[in-house]
GROMACS .gro file of C-alpha atoms in nm:
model
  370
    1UNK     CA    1   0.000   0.000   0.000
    2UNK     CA    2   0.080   0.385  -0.078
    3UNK     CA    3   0.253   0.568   0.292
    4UNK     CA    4  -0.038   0.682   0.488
    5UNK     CA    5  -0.115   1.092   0.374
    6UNK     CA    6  -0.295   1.290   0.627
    7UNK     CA    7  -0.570   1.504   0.567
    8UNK     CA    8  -0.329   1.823   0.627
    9UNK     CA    9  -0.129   1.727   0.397
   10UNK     CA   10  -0.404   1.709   0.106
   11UNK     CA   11  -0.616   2.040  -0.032
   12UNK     CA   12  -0.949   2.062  -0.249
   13UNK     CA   13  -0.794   2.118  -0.582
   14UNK     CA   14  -0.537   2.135  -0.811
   15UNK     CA   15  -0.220   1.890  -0.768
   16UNK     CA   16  -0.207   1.496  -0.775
   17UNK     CA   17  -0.521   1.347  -0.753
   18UNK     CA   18  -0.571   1.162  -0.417
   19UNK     CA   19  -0.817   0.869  -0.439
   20UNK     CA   20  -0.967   0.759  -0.038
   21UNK     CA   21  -1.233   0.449  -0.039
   22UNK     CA   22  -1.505   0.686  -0.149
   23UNK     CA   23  -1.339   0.762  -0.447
   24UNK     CA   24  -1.170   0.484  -0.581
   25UNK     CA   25  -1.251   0.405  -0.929
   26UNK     CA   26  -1.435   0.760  -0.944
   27UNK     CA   27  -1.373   1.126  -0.950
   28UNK     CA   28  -1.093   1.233  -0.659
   29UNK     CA   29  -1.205   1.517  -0.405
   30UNK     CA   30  -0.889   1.576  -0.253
   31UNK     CA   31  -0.546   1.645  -0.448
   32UNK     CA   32  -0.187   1.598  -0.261
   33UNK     CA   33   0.093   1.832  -0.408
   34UNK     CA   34   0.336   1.741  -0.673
   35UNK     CA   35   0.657   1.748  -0.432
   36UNK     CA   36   0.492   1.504  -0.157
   37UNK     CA   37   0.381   1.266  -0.467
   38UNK     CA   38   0.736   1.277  -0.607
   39UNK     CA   39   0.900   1.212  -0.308
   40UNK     CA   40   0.679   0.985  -0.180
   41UNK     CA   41   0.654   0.766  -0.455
   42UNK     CA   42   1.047   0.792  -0.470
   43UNK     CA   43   1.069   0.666  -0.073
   44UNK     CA   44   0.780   0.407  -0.030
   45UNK     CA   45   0.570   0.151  -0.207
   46UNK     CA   46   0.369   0.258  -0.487
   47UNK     CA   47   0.207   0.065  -0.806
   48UNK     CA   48   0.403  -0.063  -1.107
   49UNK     CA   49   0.252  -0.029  -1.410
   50UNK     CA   50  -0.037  -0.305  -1.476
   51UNK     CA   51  -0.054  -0.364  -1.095
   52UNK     CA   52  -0.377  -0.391  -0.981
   53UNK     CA   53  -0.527  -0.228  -0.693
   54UNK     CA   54  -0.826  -0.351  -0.492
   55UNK     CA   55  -1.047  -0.208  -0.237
   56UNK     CA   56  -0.961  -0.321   0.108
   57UNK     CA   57  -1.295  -0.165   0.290
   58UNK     CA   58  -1.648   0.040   0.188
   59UNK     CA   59  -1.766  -0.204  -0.092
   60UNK     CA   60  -1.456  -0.443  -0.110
   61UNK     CA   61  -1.327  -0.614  -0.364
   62UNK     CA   62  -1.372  -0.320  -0.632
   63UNK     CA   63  -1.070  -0.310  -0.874
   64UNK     CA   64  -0.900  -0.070  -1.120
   65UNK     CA   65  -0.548  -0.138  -1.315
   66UNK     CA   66  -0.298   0.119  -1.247
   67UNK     CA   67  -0.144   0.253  -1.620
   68UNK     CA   68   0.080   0.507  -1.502
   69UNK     CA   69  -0.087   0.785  -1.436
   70UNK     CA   70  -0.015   1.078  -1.149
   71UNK     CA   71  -0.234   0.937  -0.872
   72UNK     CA   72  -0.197   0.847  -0.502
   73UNK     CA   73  -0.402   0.596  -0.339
   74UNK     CA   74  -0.530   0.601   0.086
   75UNK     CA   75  -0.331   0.345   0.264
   76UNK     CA   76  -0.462   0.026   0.391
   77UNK     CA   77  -0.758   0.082   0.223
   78UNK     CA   78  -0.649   0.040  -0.093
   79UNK     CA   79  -0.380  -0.239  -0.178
   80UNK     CA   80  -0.205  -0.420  -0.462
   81UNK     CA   81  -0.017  -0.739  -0.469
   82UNK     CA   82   0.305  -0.795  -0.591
   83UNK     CA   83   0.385  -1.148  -0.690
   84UNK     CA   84   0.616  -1.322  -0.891
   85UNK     CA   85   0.576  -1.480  -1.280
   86UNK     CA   86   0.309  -1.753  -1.181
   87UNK     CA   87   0.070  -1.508  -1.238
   88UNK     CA   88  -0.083  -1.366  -1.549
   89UNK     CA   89  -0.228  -1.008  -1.454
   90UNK     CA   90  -0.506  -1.005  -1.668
   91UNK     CA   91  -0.625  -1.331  -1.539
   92UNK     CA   92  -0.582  -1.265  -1.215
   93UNK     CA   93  -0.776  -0.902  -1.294
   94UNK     CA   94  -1.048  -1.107  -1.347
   95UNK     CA   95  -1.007  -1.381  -1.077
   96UNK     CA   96  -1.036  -1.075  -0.809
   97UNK     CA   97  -1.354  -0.947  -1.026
   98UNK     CA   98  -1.492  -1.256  -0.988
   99UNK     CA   99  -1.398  -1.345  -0.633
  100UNK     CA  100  -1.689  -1.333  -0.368
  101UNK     CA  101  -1.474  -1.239  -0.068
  102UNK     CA  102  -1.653  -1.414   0.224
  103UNK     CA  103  -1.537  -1.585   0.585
  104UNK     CA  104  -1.477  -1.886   0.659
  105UNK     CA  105  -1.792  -1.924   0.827
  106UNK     CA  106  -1.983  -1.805   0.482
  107UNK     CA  107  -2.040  -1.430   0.569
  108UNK     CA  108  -1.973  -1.138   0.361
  109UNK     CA  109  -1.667  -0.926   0.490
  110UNK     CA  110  -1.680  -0.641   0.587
  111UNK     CA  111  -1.319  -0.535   0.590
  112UNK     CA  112  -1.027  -0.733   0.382
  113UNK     CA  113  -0.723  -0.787   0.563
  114UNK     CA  114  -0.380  -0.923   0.473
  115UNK     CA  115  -0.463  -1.291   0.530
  116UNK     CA  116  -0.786  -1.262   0.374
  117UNK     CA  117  -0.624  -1.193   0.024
  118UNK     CA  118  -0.324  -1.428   0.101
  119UNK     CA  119  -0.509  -1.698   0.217
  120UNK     CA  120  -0.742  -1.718  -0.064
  121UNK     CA  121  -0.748  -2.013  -0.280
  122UNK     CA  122  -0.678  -1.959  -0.677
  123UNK     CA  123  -0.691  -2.240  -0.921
  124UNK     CA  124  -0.420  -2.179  -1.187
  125UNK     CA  125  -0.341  -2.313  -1.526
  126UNK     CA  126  -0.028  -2.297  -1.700
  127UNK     CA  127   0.113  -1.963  -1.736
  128UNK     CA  128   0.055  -1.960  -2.145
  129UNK     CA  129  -0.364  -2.055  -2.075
  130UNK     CA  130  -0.357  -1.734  -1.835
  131UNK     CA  131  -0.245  -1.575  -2.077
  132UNK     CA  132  -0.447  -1.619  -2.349
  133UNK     CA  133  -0.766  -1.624  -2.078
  134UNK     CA  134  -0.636  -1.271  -1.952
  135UNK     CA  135  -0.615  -1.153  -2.371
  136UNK     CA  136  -0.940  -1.227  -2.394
  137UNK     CA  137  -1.112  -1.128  -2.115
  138UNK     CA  138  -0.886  -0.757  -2.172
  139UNK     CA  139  -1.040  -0.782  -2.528
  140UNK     CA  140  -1.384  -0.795  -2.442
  141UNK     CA  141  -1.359  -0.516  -2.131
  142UNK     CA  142  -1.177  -0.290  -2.438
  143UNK     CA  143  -1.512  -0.346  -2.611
  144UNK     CA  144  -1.726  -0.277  -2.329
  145UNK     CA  145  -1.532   0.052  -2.255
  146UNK     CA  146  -1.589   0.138  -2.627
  147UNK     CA  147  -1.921   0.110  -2.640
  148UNK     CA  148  -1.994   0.268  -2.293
  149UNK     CA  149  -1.810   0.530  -2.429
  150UNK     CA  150  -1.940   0.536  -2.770
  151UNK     CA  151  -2.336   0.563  -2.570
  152UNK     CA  152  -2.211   0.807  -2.311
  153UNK     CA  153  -2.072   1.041  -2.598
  154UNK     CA  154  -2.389   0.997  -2.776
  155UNK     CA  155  -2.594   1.052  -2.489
  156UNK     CA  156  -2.442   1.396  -2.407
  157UNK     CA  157  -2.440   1.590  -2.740
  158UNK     CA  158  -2.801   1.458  -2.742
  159UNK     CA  159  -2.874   1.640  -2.427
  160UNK     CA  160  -2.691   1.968  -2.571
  161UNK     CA  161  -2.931   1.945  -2.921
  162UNK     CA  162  -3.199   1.884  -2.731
  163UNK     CA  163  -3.149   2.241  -2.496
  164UNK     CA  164  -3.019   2.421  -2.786
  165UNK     CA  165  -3.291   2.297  -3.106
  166UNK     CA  166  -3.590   2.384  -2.865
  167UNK     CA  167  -3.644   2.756  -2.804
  168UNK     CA  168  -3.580   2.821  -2.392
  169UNK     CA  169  -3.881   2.921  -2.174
  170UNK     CA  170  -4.068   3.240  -2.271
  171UNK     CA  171  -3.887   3.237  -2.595
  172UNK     CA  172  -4.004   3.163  -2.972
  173UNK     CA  173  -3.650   3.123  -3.149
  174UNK     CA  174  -3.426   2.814  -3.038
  175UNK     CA  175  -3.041   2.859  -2.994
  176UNK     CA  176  -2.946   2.649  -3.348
  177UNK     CA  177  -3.209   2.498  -3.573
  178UNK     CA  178  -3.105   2.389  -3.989
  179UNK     CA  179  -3.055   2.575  -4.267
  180UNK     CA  180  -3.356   2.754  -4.448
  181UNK     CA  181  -3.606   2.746  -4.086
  182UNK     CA  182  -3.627   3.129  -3.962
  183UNK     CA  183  -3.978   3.166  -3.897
  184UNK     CA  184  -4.031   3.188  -3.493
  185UNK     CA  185  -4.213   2.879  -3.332
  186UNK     CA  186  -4.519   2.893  -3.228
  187UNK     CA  187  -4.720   2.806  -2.916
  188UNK     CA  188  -5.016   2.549  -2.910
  189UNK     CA  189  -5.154   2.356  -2.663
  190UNK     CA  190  -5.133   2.001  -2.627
  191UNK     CA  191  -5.533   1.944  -2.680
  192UNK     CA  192  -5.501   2.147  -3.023
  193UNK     CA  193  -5.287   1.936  -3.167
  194UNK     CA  194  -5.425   1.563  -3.038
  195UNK     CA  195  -5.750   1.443  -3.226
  196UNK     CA  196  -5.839   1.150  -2.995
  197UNK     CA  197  -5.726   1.025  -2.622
  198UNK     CA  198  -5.744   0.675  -2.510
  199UNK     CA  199  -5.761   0.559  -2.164
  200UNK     CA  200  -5.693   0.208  -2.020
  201UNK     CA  201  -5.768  -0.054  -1.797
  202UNK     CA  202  -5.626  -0.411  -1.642
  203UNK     CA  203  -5.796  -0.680  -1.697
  204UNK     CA  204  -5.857  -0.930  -1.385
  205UNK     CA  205  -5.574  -1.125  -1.333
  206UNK     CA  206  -5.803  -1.421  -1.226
  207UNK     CA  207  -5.909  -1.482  -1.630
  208UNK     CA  208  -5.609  -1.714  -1.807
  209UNK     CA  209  -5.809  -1.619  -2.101
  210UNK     CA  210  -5.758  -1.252  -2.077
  211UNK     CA  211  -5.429  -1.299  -2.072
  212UNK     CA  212  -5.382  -1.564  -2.407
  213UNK     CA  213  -5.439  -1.281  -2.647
  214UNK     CA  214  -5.296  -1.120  -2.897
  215UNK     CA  215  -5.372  -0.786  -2.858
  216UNK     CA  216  -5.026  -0.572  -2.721
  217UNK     CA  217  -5.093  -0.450  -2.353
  218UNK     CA  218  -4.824  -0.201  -2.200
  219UNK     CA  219  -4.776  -0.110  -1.824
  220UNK     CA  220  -4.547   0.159  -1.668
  221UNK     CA  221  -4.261  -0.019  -1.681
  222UNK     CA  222  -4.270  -0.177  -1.978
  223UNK     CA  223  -4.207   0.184  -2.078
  224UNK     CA  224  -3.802   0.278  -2.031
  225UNK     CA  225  -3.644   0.673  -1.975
  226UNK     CA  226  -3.548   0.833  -2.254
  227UNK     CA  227  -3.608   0.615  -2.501
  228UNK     CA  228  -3.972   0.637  -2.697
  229UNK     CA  229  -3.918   0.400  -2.993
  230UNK     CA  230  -3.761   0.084  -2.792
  231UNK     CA  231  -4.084  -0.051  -2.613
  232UNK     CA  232  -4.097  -0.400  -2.553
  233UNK     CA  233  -4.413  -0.553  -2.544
  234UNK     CA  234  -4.427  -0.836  -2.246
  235UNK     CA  235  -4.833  -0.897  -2.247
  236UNK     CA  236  -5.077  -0.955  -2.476
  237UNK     CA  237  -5.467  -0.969  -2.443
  238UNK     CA  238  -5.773  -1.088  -2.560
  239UNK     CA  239  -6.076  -0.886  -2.723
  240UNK     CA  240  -6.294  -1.017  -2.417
  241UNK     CA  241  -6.005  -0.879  -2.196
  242UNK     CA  242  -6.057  -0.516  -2.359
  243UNK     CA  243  -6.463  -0.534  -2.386
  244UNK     CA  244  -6.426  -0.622  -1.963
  245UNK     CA  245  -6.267  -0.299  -1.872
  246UNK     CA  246  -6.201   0.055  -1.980
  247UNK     CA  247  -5.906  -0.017  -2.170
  248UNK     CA  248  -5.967   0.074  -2.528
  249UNK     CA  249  -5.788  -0.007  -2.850
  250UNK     CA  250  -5.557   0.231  -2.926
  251UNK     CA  251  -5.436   0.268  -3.330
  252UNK     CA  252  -5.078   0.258  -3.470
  253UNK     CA  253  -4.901   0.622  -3.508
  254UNK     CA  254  -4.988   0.716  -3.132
  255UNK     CA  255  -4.806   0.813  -2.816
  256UNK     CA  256  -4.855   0.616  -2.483
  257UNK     CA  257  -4.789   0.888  -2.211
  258UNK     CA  258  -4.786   0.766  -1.841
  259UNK     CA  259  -4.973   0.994  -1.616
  260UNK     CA  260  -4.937   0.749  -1.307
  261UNK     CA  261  -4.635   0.585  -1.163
  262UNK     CA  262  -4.344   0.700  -1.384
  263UNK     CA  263  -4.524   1.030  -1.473
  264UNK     CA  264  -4.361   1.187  -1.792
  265UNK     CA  265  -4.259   0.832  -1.988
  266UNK     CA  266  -4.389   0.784  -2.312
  267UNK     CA  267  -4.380   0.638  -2.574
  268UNK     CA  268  -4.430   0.613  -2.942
  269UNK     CA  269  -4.590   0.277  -3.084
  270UNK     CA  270  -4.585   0.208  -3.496
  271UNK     CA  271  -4.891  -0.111  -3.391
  272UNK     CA  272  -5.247  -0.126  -3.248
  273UNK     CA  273  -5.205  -0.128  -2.871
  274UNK     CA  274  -5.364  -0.141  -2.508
  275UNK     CA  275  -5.267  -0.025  -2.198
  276UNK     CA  276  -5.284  -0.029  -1.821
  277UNK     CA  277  -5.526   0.265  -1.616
  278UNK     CA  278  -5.187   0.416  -1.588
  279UNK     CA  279  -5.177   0.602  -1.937
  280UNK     CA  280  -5.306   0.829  -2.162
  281UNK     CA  281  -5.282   0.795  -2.530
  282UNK     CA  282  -5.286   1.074  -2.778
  283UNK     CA  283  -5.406   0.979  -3.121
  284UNK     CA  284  -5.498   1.166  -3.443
  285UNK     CA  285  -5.168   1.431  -3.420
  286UNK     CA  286  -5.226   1.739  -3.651
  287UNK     CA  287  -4.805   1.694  -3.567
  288UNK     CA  288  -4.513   1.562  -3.701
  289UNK     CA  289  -4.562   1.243  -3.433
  290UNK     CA  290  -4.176   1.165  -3.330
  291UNK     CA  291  -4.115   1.526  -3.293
  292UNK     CA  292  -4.419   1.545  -2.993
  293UNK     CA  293  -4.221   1.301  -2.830
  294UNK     CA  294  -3.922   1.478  -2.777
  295UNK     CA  295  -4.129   1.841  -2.748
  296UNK     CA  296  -4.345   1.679  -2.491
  297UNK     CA  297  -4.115   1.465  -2.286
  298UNK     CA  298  -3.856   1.785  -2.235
  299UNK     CA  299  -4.193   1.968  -2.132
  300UNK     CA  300  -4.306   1.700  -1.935
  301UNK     CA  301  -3.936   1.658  -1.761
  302UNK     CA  302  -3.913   2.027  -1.720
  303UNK     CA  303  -4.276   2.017  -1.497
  304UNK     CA  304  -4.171   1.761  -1.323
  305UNK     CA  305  -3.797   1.946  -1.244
  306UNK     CA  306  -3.997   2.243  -1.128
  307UNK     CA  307  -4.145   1.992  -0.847
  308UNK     CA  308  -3.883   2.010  -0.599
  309UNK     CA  309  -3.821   1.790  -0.281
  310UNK     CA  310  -4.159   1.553  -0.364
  311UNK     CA  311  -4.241   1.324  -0.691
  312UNK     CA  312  -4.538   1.373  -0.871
  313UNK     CA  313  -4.771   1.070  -0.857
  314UNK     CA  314  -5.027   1.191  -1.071
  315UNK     CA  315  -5.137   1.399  -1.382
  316UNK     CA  316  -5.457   1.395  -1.536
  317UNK     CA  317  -5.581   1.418  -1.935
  318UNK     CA  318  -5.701   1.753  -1.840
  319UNK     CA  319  -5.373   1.878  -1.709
  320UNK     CA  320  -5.166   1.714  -1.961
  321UNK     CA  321  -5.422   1.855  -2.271
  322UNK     CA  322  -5.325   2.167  -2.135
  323UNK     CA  323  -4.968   2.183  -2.160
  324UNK     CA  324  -4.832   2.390  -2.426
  325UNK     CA  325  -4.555   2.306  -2.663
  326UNK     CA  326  -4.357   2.514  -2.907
  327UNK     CA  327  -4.407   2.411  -3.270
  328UNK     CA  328  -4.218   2.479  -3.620
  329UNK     CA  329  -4.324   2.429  -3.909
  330UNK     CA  330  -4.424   2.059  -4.017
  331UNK     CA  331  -4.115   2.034  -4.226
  332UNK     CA  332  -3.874   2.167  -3.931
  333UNK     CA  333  -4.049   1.931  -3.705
  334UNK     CA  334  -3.991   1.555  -3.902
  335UNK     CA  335  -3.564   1.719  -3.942
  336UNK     CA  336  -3.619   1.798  -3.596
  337UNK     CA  337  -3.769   1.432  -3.552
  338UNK     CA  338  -3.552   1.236  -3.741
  339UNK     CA  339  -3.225   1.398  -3.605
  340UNK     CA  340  -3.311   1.306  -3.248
  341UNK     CA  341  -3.501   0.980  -3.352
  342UNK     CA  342  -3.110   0.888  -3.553
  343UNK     CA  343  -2.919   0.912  -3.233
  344UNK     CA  344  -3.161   0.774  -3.018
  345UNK     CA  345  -3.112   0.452  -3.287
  346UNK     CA  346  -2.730   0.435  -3.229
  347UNK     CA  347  -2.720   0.496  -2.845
  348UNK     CA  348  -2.974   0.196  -2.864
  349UNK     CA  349  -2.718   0.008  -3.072
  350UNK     CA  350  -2.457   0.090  -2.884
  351UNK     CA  351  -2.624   0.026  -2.575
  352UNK     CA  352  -2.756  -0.346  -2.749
  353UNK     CA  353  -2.366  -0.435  -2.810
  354UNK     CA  354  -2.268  -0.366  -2.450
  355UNK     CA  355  -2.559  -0.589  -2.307
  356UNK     CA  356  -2.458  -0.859  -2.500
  357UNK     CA  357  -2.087  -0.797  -2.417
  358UNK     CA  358  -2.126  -0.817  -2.098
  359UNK     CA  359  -2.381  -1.095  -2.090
  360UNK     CA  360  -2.081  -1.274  -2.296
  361UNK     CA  361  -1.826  -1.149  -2.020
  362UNK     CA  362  -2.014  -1.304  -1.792
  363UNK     CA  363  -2.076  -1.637  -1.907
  364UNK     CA  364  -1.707  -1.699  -1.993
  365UNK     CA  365  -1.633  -1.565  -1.594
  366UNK     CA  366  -1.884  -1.867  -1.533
  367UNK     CA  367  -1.732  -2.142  -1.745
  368UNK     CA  368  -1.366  -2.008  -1.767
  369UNK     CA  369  -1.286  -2.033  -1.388
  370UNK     CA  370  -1.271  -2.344  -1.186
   0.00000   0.00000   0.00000
């Protein structure tokens, strides 16, 4: 472990970044100054490049390899091992990831000590099979990082369109917008621009048959954040089902907006659909459909921001008819749309690849170890 720094000794910023329990494998909120890092990690131990380090107490077990960069690490807290040639350090990366550091008499520790680590049993193959396990297993987590990356990237410069293509509060004329749209946007309520609303209903759960149909039946959280076009349909029902409560058939080209539990999720559905008590769906749109989404969620999310200290467990049709929404013209609205509905297609993607990456991770962890 790194010699022991004392709080005096570290400041708020600026400096070498000095990672305690809390921050280990995060952002650092406390820095240590060049000279004590240089002369420090001149005296005493400190990491080699590749070494990995391993949280000794908070949630133990956490582990991050060590490539060289200025960083100092709290003592005892946070450890590496230093061993000899029998070891592979990508396998054994992975052989700490997967290790479920318990007592002897089965319980979860709550602090790792010296013996704990030392004492722990490893099964190890020949040197050249660790290293071939450890190339692959630093293959896939370069893929993982990648596409996390790739998602996260994604992800923000949505967030900046999204504040700068929709005019602020109280104004008609958003920040950027494409080439050729000047005209000033204009404000409508919600009701003027939805034809038809459809409520919902659930069916009783005592009926098999209700539940044997083919008719697409949505819930809350069958709905995800921030995405409006990746719905995935878990229930179906039958056309006694609908006839036995208020749930109504709802047609393709509409938006599923939950006004209970999860207020502010929506979503837009290219099929016939149903849904739980727990919706409202707006049909017949005299507007481009996929930009609503995105005009109404930010809307939505912006109502629900102003709500501080207390969630909001409840809108009704009235109240949601009734918010207003700035609106371009039709043709600024589907390059407005299809802009927002492109990235929201490759953070999917992206997001897709990872799941199955680390799905795949995770079975070779399974069946790769003894």
């Amino acid at each position: 472990m790194c010699k022991r720094i004392y709080k005096e000794q570290t400041t708020e910023a600026g400096g070498v970044p000095f990672f305690k329990i809390g921050t280990f494998g995060g952002e650092p909120d406390a820095f240590i100054s060049q000279e004590v890092f240089e002369e420090y990690r001149k005296l005493y131990p400190f990491p080699k490049i590749g070494d990995i380090l391993i949280s000794a107490a908070g949630t133990i077990g956490r582990t991050i390899v060590y490539q060289g960069e200025h960083a100092y690490y709290q003592d005892s807290n946070i450890v590496w091992l230093a061993h000899t040639n029998q070891l592979d350090n990508g396998f054994f990366l992975q052989y700490l990831n997967k290790q479920k550091w318990k007592s002897l008499e089965g319980s979860t520790l709550k602090r790792l000590y010296n013996k704990d680590i030392l004492d722990a049993l490893i099964a190890l193959p020949k040197p050249h099979e660790q290293a071939c396990i450890g190339s692959l297993f630093r293959n896939l987590d370069s893929l993982i990082t990648l596409h996390q990356r790739k998602a996260d990237k994604l992800k923000t410069v949505k967030q900046s369109l999204l504040e700068k293509m929709f005019p602020r509060e109280g104004e008609s004329i958003p920040e950027i917008r494409f080439e050729g749209f000047t005209d000033p946007w204009e404000q409508r309520r919600l009701g003027e621009i939805v034809g038809k609303t459809y409520g919902g209903g659930t069916p009783s759960t005592d009926n098999e048959q209700y539940w044997n149909g083919a008719i697409p039946w949505i819930q809350s959280s069958n709905v995800p954040e921030d995405d409006y076009f990746s719905l995935s349909v878990q229930k179906g029902i039958s056309e006694d089902a609908v006839a036995s409560t208020a749930a109504q058939i709802v047609p393709a080209g509409s938006i599923a907006v939950v006004t209970h539990v999860g207020v502010g999720k929506l979503s837009y559905l290219e099929f016939p659909f149903t849904t739980s008590q727990d919706f409202v769906s707006l049909s017949d749109l005299k507007a481009h459909p996929v930009f609503t989404c995105y005009s109404l969620a930010l809307r939505l999310r912006s109502d629900i921001n102003m709500v501080q200290g207390s969630a909001i467990k409840g809108i009704t049709k009235e109240d949601l008819l009734s918010k207003g929404l700035g609106m371009p013209s039709l043709a600024e609205q589907s390059r407005i749309g299809a802009l927002f509905s492109k990235l929201d297609s490759l953070i999917t993607l992206h997001q897709r690849e990872l799941g199955i990456l680390k799905n795949l991770k995770q079975a070779c962890l399974e069946k790769m170890f003894i």
